[in-house]
PDB file of C-alpha atoms and ligand atoms in Angstrom:
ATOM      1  CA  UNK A   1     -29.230   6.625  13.281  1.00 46.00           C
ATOM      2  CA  UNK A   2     -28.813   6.096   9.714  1.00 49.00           C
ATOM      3  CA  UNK A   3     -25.129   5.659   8.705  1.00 52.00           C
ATOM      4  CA  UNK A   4     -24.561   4.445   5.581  1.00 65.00           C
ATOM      5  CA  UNK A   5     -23.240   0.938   5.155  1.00 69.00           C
ATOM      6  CA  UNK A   6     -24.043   0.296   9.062  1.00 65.00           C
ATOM      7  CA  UNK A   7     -27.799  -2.226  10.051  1.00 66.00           C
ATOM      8  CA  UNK A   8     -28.276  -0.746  13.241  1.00 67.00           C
ATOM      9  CA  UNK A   9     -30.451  -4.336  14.382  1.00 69.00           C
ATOM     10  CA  UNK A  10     -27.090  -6.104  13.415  1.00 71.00           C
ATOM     11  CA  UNK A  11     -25.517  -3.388  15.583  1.00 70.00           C
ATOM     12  CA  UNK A  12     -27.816  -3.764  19.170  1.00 74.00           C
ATOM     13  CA  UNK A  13     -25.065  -5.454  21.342  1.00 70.00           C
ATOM     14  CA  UNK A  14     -25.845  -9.433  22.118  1.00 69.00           C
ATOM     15  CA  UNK A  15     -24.069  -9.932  25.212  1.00 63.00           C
ATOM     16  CA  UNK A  16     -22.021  -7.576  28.011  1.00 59.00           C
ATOM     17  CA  UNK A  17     -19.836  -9.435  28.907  1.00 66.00           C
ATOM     18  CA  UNK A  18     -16.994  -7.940  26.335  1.00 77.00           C
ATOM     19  CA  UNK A  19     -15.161  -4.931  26.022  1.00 96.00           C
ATOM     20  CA  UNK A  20     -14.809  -1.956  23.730  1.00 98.00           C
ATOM     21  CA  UNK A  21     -11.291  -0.385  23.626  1.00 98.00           C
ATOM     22  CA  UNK A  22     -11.135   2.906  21.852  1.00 98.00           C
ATOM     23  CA  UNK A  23      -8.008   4.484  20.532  1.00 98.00           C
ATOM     24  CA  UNK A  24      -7.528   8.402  20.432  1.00 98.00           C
ATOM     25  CA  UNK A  25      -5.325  10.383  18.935  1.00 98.00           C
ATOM     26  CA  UNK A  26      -3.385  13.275  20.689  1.00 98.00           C
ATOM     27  CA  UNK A  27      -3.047  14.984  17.319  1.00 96.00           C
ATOM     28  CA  UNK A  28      -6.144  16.964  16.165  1.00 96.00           C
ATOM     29  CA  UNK A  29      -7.796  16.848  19.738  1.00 96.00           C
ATOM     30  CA  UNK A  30     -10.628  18.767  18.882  1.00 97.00           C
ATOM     31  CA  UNK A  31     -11.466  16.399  15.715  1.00 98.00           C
ATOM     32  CA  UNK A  32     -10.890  12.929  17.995  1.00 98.00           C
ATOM     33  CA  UNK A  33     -13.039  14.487  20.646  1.00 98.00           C
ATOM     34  CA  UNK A  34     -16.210  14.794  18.333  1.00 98.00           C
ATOM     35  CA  UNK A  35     -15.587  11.204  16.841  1.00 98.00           C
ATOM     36  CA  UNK A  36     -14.808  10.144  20.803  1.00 98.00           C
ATOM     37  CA  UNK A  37     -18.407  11.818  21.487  1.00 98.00           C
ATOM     38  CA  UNK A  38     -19.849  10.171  18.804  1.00 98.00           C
ATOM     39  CA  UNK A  39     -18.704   6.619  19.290  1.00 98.00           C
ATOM     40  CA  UNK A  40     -19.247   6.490  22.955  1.00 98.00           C
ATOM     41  CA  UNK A  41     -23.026   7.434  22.134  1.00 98.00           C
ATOM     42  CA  UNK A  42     -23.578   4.799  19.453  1.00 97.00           C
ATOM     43  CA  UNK A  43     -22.010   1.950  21.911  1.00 97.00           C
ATOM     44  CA  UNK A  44     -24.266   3.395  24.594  1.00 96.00           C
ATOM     45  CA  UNK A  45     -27.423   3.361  22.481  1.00 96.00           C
ATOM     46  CA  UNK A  46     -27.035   0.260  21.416  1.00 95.00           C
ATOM     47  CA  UNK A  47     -26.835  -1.276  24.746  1.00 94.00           C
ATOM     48  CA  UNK A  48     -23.225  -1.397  25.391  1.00 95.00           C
ATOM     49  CA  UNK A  49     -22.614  -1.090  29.196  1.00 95.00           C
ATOM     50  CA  UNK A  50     -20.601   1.882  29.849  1.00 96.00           C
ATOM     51  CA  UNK A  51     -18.618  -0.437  32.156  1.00 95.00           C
ATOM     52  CA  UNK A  52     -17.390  -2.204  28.832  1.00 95.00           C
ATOM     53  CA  UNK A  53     -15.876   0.873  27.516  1.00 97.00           C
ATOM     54  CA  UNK A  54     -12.162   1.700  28.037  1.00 98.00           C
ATOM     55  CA  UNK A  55     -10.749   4.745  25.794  1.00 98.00           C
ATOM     56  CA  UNK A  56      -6.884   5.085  25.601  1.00 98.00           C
ATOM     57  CA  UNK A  57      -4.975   8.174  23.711  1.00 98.00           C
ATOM     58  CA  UNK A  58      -1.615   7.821  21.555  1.00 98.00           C
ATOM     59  CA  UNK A  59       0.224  10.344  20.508  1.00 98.00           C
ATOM     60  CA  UNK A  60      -0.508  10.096  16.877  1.00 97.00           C
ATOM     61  CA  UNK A  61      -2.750   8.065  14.218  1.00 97.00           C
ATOM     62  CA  UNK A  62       1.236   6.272  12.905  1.00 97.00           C
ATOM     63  CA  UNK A  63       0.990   4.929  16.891  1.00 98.00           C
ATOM     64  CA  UNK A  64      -2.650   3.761  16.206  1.00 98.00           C
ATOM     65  CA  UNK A  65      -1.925   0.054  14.942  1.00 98.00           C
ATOM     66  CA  UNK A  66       0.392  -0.656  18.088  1.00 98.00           C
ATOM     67  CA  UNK A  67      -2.055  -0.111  20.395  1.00 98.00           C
ATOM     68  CA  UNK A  68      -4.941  -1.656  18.601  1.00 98.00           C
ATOM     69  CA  UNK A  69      -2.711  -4.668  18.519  1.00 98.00           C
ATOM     70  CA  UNK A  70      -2.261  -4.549  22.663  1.00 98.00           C
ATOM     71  CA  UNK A  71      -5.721  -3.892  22.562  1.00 98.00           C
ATOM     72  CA  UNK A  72      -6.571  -6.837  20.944  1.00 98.00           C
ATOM     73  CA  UNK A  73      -4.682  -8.944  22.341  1.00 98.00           C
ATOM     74  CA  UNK A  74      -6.284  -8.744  25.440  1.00 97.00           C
ATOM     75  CA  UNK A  75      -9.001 -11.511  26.589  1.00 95.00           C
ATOM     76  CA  UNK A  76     -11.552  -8.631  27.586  1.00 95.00           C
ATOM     77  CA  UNK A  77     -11.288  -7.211  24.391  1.00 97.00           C
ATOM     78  CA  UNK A  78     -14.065  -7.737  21.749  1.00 97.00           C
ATOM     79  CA  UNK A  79     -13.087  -5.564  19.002  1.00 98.00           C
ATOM     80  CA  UNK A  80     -11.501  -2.194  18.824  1.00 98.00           C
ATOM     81  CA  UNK A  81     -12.851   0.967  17.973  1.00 98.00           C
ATOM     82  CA  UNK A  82      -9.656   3.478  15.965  1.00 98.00           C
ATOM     83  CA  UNK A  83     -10.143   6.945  16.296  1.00 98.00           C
ATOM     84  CA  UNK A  84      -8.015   9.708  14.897  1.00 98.00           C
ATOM     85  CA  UNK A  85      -7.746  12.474  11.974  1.00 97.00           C
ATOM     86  CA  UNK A  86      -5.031  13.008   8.837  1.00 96.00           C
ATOM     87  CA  UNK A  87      -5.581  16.226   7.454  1.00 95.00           C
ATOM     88  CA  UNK A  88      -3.208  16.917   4.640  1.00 94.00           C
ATOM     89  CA  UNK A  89      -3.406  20.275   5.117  1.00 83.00           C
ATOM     90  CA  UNK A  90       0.578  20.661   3.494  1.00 69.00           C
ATOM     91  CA  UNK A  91       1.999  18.355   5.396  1.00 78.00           C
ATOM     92  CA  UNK A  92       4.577  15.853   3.058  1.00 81.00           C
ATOM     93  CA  UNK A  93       4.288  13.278   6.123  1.00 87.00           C
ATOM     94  CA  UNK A  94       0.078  12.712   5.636  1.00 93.00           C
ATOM     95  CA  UNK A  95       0.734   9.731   2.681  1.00 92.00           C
ATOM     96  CA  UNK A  96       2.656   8.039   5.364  1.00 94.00           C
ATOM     97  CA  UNK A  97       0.763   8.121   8.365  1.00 96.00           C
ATOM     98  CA  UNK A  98      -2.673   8.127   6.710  1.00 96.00           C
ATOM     99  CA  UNK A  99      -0.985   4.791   4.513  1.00 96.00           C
ATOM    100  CA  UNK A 100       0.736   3.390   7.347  1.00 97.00           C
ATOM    101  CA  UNK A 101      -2.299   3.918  10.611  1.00 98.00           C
ATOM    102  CA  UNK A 102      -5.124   2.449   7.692  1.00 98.00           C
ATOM    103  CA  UNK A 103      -2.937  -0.843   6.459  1.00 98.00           C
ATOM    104  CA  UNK A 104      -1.388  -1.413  10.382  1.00 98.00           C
ATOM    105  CA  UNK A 105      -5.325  -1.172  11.342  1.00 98.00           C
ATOM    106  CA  UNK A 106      -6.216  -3.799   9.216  1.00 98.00           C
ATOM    107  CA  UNK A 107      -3.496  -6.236  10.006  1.00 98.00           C
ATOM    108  CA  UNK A 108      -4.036  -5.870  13.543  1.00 98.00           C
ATOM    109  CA  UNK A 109      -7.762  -6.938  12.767  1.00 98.00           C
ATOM    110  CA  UNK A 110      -6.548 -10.106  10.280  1.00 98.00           C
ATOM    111  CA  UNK A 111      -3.773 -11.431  12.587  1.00 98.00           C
ATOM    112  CA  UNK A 112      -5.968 -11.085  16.271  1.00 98.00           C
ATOM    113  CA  UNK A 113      -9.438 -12.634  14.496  1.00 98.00           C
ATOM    114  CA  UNK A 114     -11.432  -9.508  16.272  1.00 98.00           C
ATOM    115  CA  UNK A 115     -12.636  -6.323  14.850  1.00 98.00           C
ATOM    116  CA  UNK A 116     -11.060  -3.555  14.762  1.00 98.00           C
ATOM    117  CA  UNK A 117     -13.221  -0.791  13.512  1.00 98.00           C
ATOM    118  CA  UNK A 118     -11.532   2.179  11.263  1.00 98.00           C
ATOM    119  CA  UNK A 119     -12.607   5.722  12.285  1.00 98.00           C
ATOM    120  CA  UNK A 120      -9.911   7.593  10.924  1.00 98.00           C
ATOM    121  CA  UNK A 121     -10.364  10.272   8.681  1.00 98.00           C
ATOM    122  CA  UNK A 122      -8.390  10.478   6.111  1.00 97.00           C
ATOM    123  CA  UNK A 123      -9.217  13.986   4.786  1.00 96.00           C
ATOM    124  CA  UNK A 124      -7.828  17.097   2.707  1.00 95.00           C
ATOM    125  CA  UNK A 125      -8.758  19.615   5.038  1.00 95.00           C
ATOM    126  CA  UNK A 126     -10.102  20.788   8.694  1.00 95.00           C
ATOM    127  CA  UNK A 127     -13.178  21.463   7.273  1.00 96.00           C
ATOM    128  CA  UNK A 128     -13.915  18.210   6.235  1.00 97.00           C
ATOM    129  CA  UNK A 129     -12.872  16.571   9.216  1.00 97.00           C
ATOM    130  CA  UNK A 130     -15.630  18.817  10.974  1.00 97.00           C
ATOM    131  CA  UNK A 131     -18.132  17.762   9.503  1.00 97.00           C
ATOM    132  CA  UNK A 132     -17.206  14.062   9.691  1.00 98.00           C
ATOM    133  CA  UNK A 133     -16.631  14.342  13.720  1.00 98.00           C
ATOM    134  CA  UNK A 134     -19.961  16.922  13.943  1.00 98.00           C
ATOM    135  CA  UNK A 135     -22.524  15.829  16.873  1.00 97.00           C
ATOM    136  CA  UNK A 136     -25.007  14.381  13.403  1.00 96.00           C
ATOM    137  CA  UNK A 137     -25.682  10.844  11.638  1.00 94.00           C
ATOM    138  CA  UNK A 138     -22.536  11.573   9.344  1.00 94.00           C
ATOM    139  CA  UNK A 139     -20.256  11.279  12.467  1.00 98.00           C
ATOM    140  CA  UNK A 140     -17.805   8.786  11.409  1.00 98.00           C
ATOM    141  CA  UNK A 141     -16.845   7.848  15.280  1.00 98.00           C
ATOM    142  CA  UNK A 142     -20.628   6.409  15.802  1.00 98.00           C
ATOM    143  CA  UNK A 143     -20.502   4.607  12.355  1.00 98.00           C
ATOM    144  CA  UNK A 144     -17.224   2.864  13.556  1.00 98.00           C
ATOM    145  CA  UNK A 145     -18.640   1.890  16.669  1.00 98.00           C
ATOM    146  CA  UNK A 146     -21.472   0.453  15.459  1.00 97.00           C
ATOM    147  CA  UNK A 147     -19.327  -1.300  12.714  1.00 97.00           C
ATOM    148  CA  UNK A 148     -17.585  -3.080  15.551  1.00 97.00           C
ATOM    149  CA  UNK A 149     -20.730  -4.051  17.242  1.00 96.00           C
ATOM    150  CA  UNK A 150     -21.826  -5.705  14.362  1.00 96.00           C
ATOM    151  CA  UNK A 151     -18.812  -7.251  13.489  1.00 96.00           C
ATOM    152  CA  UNK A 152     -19.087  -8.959  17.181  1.00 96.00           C
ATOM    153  CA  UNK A 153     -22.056 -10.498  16.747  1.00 94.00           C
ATOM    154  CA  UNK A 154     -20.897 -11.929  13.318  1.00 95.00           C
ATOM    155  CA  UNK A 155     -18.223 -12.796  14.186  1.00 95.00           C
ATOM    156  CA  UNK A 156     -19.884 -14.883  17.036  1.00 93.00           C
ATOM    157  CA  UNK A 157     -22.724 -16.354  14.445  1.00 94.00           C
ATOM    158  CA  UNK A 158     -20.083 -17.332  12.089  1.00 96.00           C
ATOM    159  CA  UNK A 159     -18.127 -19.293  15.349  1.00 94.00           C
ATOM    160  CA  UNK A 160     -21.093 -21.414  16.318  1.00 88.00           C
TER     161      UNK A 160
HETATM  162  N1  INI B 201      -0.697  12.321  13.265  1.00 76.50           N
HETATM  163  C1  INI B 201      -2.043  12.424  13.188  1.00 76.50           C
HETATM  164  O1  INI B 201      -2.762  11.740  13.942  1.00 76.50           O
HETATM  165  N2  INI B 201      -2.620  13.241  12.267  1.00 76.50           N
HETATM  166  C2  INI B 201      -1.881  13.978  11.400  1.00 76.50           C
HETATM  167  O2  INI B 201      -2.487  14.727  10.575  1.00 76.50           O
HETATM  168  C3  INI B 201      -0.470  13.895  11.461  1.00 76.50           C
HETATM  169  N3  INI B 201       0.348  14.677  10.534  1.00 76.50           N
HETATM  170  O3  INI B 201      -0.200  15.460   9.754  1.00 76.50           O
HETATM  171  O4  INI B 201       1.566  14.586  10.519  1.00 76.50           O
HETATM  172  C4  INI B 201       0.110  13.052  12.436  1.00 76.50           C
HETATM  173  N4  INI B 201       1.450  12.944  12.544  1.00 76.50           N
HETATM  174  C5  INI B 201       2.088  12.356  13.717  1.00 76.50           C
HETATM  175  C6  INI B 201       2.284  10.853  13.570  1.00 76.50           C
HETATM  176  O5  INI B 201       1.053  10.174  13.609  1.00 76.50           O
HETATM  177  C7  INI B 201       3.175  10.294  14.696  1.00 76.50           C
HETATM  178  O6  INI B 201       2.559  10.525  15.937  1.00 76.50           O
HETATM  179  C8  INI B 201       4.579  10.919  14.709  1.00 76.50           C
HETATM  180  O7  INI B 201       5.188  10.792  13.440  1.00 76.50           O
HETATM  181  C9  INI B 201       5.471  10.177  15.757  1.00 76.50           C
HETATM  182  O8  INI B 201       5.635   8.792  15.437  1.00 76.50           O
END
């Protein structure tokens, strides 16, 4: 698979001993499903035991950070994988959640010390979030799976 930005050798997991906790999103099932299907095939290609895997759904992509953040905090937890879709589509609320869910998601990754991967689109319309959830190498859902493989095994490098 060739996502931009992502080495898929730094991405082939190192140990399975860890786990992967995803975080859905109730809102725009049919958009989180796609980037679900997509990041549970990138951990399993890369030789994450399915075993490892644990997905959990929150309402919205505004209740994303809390449960990265119990995620985290957990000692079977490796990194976290966040999954969801903001479509502005008219909505006055989408500055908020989309500003809120993206700067939460990164503070949950600072303050734990693990990874907590960012797959959630921030887009204008449906349309666009189609074709960044479709079942093809532009699915954002693999990319930020393999984006928190990677960031495991630097993250162990850089600990030896
Ligand atoms: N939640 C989303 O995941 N995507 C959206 O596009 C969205 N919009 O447009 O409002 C959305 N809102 C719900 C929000 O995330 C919370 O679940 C809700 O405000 C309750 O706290």
């Amino acid at each position: 698979m060739a996502n931009k930005g992502i080495d898929n050798s730094a991405a082939r997991v190192q140990g399975n001993d860890g786990g992967y906790f995803i975080i859905t999103t109730r809102w725009n099932t049919e958009i989180v499903e796609g980037l679900l299907s997509g990041a549970k095939g990138a951990l399993l290609g890369v030789g994450v035991d399915p075993r490892q895997i644990r997905v959990e759904c929150v309402p919205g992509a505004f209740e994303i950070p809390l449960a990265c953040q119990a995620a985290a905090a957990r000692s079977d937890c490796d990194a976290v994988i966040a999954l969801g879709a903001v479509i502005r589509g008219g909505t006055p609320h989408f500055e908020y959640v989309a500003g809120e869910c993206t700067r939460g998601i990164g503070q949950v990754a600072l303050q734990s010390g693990k990874p907590v991967a960012f797959g959630v689109l921030t887009v204008d319309t449906l349309e666009q979030a189609m074709e960044r959830a479709a079942d093809n190498e532009e699915n954002k859902g693999a990319e930020a799976a393999l984006s928190a493989v990677e960031m495991v095994n630097l993250l162990r490098v850089l600990a030896d």
